[in-house]
Coordinates of C-alpha atoms in Angstrom, one line a residue:
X1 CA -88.2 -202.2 200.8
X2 CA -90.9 -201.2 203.3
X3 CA -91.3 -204.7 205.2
X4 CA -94.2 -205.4 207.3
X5 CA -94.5 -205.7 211.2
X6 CA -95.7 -209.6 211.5
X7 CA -96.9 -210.6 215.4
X8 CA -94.5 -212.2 217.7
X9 CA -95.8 -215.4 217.1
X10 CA -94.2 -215.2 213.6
X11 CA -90.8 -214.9 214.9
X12 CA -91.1 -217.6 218.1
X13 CA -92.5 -220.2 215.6
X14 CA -89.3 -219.2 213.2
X15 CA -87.2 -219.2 216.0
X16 CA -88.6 -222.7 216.9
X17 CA -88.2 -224.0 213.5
X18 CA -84.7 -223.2 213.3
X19 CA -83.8 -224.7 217.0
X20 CA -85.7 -227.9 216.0
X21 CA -83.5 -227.9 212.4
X22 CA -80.5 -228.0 214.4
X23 CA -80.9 -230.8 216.1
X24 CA -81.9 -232.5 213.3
X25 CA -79.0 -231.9 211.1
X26 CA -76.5 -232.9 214.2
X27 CA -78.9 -236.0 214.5
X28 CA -78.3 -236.6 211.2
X29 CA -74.7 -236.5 211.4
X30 CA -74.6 -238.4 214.4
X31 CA -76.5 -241.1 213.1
X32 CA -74.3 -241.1 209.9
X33 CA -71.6 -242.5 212.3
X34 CA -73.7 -244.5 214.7
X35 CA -76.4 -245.6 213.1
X36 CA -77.5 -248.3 215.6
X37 CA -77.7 -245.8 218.4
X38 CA -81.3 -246.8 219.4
X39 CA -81.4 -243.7 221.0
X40 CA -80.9 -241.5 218.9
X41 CA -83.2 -242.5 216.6
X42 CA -85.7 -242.1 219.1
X43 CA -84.9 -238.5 219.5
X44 CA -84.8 -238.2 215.5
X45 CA -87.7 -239.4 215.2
X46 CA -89.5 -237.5 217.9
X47 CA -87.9 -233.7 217.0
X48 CA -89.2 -234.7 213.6
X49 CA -92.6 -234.8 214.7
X50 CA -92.1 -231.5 216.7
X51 CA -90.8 -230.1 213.6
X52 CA -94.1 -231.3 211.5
X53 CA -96.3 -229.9 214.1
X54 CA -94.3 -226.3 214.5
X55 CA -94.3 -226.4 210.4
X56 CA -98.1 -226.8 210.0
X57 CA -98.8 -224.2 213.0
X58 CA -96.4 -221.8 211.3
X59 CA -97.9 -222.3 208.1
X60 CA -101.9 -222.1 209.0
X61 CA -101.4 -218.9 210.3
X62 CA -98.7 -217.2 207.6
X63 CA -98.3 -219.2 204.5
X64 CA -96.2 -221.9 203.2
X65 CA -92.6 -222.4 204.3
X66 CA -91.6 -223.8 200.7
X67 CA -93.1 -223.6 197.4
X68 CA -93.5 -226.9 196.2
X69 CA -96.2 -228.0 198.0
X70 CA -95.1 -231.4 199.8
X71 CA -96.2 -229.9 202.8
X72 CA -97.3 -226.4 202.3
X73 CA -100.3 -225.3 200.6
X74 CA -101.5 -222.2 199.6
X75 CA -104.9 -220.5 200.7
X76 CA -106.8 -218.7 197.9
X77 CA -105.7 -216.6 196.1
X78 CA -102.1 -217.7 195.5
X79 CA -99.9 -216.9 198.8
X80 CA -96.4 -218.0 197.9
X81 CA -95.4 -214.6 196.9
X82 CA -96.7 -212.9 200.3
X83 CA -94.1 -211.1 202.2
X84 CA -92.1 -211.5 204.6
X85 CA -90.4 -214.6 203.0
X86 CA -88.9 -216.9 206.2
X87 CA -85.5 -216.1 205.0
X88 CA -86.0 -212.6 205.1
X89 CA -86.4 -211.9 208.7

């Protein structure tokens, strides 16, 4: 497969998305266990919003992150099928 050169920007807001995943999922499984840690629900909360904000910039510039539209959309014509997929790099 001959795979395209994206900017660097592709791969920082990747990078970014993945870091900001992280914590979410050991958020998650914190809060499982301490769920009235005020806290941390804070910091869930705000990463979240982080997260939202690095998704949409990611996704104005080079396409939707998922397929299923609950927060991607796809520019005209069709872009789902545009490579690089995320998971691909």
């Amino acid at each position: 497969m001959n795979q395209k050169q994206m900017p660097p920007e592709y791969y920082a807001l990747l990078e970014d998305l993945q870091a900001l995943d992280f914590v979410l999922v050991e958020l998650t499984l914190y809060l499982d266990t301490h769920p009235n840690d005020y806290q941390a629900i804070q910091q869930f909360n705000t990463v979240s919003q982080q997260r939202r904000k690095v998704a949409k910039q990611y996704e104005e510039r080079f396409g939707p992150l998922t397929q299923y539209g609950r927060y991607s959309y796809s520019s005209y014509p069709w872009n789902w099928d545009d490579e690089p997929w995320p998971w691909q790099v």
